[in-house]
Short mmCIF file of C-alpha atoms in Angstrom, two decimals:
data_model
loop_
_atom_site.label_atom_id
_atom_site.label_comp_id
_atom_site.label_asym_id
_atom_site.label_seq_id
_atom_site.Cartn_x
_atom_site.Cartn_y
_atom_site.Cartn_z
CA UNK A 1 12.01 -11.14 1.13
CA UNK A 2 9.09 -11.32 3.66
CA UNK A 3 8.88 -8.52 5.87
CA UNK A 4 7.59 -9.94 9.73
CA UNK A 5 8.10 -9.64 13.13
CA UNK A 6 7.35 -11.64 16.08
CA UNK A 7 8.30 -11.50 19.52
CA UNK A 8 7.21 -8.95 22.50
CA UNK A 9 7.32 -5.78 20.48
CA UNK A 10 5.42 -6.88 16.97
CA UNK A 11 4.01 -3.80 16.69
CA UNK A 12 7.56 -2.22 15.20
CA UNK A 13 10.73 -3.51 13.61
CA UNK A 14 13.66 -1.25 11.91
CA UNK A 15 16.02 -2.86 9.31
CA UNK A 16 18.74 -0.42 8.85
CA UNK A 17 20.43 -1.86 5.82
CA UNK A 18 19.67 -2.97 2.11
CA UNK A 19 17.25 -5.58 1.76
CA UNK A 20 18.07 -8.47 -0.63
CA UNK A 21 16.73 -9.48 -3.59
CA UNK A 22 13.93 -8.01 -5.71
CA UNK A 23 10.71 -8.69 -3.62
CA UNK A 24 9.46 -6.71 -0.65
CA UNK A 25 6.57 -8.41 1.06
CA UNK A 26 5.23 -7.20 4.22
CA UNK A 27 2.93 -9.01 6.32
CA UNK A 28 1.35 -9.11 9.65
CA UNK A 29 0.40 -5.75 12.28
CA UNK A 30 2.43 -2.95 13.44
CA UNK A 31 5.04 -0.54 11.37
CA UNK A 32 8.65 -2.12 10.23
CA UNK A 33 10.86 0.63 9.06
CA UNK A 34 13.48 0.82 6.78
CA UNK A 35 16.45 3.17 6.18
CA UNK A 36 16.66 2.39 2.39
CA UNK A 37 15.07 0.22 -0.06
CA UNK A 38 16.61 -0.01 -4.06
CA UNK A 39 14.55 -0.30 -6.71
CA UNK A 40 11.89 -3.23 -6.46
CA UNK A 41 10.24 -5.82 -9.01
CA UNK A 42 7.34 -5.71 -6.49
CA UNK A 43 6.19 -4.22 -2.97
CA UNK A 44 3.35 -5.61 -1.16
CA UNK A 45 1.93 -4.58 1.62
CA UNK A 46 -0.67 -6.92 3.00
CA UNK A 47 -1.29 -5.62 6.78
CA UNK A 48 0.02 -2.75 8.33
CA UNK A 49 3.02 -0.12 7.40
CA UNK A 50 5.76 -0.55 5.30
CA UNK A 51 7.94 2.61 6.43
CA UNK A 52 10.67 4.02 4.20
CA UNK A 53 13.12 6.40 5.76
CA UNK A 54 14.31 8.39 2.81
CA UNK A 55 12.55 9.75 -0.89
CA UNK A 56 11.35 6.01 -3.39
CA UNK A 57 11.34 5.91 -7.05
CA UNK A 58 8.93 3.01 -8.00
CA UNK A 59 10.53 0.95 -11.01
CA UNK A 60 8.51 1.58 -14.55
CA UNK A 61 8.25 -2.03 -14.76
CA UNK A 62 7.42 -2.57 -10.77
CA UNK A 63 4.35 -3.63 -8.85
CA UNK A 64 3.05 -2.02 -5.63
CA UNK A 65 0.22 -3.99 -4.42
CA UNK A 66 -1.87 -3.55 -1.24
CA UNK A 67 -4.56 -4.58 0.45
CA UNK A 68 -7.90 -3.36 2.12
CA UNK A 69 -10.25 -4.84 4.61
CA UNK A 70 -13.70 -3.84 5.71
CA UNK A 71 -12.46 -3.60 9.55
CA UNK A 72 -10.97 -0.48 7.63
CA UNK A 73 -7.63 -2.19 8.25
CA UNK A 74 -5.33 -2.01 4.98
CA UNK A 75 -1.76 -2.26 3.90
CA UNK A 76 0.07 0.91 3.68
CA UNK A 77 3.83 2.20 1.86
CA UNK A 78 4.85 5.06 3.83
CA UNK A 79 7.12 7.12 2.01
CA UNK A 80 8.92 9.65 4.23
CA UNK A 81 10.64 12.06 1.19
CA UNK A 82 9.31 12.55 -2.05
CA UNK A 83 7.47 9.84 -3.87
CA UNK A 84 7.74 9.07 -7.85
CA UNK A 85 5.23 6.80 -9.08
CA UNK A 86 5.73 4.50 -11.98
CA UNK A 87 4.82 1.09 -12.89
CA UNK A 88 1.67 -0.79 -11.82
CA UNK A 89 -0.37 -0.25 -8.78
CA UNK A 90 -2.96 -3.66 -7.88
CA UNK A 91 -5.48 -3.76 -4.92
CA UNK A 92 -6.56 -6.91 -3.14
CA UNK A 93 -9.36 -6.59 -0.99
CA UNK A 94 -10.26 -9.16 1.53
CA UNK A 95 -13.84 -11.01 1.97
CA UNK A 96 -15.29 -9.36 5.05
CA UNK A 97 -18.01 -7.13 4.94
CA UNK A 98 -17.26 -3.14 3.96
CA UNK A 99 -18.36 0.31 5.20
CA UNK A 100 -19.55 2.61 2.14
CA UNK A 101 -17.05 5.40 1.51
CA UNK A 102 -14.17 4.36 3.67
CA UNK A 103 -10.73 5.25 2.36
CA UNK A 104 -7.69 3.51 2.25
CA UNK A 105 -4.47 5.36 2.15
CA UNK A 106 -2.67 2.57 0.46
CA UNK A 107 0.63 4.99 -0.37
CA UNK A 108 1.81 8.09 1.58
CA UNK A 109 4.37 10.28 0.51
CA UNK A 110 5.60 12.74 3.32
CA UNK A 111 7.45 14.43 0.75
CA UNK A 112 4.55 14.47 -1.74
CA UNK A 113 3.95 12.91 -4.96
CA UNK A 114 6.55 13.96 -7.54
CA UNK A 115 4.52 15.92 -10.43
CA UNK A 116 4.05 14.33 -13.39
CA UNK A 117 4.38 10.86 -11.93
CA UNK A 118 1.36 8.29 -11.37
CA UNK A 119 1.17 4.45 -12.10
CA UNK A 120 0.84 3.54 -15.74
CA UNK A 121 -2.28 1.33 -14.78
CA UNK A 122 -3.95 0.50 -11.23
CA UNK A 123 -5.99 -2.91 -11.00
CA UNK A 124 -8.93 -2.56 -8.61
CA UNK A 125 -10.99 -5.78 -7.22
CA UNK A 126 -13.33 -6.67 -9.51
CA UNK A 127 -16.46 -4.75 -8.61
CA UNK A 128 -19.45 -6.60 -8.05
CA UNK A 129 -23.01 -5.54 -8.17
CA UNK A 130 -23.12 -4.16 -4.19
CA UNK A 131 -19.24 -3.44 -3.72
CA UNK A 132 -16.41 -1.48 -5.96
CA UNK A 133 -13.46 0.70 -5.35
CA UNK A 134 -12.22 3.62 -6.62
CA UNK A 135 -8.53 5.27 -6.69
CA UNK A 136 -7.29 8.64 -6.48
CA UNK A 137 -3.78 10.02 -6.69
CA UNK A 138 -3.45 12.93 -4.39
CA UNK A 139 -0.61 15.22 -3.79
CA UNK A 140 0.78 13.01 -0.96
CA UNK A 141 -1.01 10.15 -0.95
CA UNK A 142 -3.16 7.30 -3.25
CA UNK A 143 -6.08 6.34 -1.69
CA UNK A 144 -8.73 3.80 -2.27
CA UNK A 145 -12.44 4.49 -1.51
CA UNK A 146 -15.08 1.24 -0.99
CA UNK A 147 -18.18 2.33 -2.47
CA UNK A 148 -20.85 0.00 -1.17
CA UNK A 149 -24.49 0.31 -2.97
CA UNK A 150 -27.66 0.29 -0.55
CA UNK A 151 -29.62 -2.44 -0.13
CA UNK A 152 -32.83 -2.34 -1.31
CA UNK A 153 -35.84 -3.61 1.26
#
C-alpha cells in the first residue's frame, strides 16, 4: 500500500488501523502516523516520516529501504517503542549534489534498538570516486553519513 496525503494539511496523516497487504510505501512530505503495523515484506520510506505508534519487529526476510538527498532531506521509520532489526536494510540516494559528512537518520527507535539485533546485510549506493555512504547502527537510531571527497584544483 502507498502511504500519501494530499489536501490542506499534507504535512500529517494518522491511520489508526491495520494496513493491508505486505508492502508499506511512503511517499511525499510531512509525517503519517500509524497506530500499528504487522510484520512487512518491505517498508520504504522515500520522503519524509513514516511514524509507528507502538514497539516493530522487522521480518528476517523483510526489506527496509530509504532514501537520502543532498538538500539533507531523507526518508525516515520512526519507531516510537523498542526497535528489533532483522532482515535487509537498502539505501537509495537521489542525484542532486551532497554536503560531506551529513547524516541521515534513516531509522529511529524511541525505545532503542533491541540488543543483539541489526540487519543481516545493508546495501549502500554504489560509491563513486567523489561520493559514498557509510552506515552505523546506534543505540536508537541507524544513520547514514555522505562522505564527499574534495576536489582537487
Amino acid at each position: 500500500i502507498n502511504v500519501a496525503h494530499s489536501g490542506a494539511d499534507q504535512d500529517r496523516g494518522r491511520f489508526a488501523g491495520e494496513l493491508p497487504g505486505n508492502i508499506t510505501v511512503k511517499a511525499g512530505p510531512g509525517t503519517f502516523s500509524l497506530a500499528m503495523l504487522k510484520a512487512m515484506d518491505r517498508i520504504e520510506v522515500r520522503e519524509g516520516t513514516l511514524s509507528l505508534d507502538s514497539g516493530y519487529s522487522l521480518a528476517a526476510h523483510g526489506n527496509f529501504v530509504a532514501t537520502v538527498r543532498g538538500d539533507s532531506s531523507h526518508g525516515q521509520f520512526h519507531v516510537r517503542g523498542q526497535a528489533s532489526l532483522a532482515g535487509q536494510m537498502a539505501v537509495a540516494s537521489g542525484r542532486d549534489a551532497f554536503v560531506d559528512g551529513t547524516s541521515y537518520d534513516v531509522l529511529k527507535a524511541d525505545g532503542g534498538i533491541r540488543a543483539g539485533t541489526a540487519f543481516a546485510a545493508i546495501e549502500l549506493p554504489e560509491p563513486t570516486r567523489l561520493l559514498s555512504f557509510d552506515a552505523q547502527q546506534l543505540r536508537d537510531r541507524v544513520r547514514i553519513t555522505a562522505d564527499v571527497a574534495a576536489s582537487s584544483p
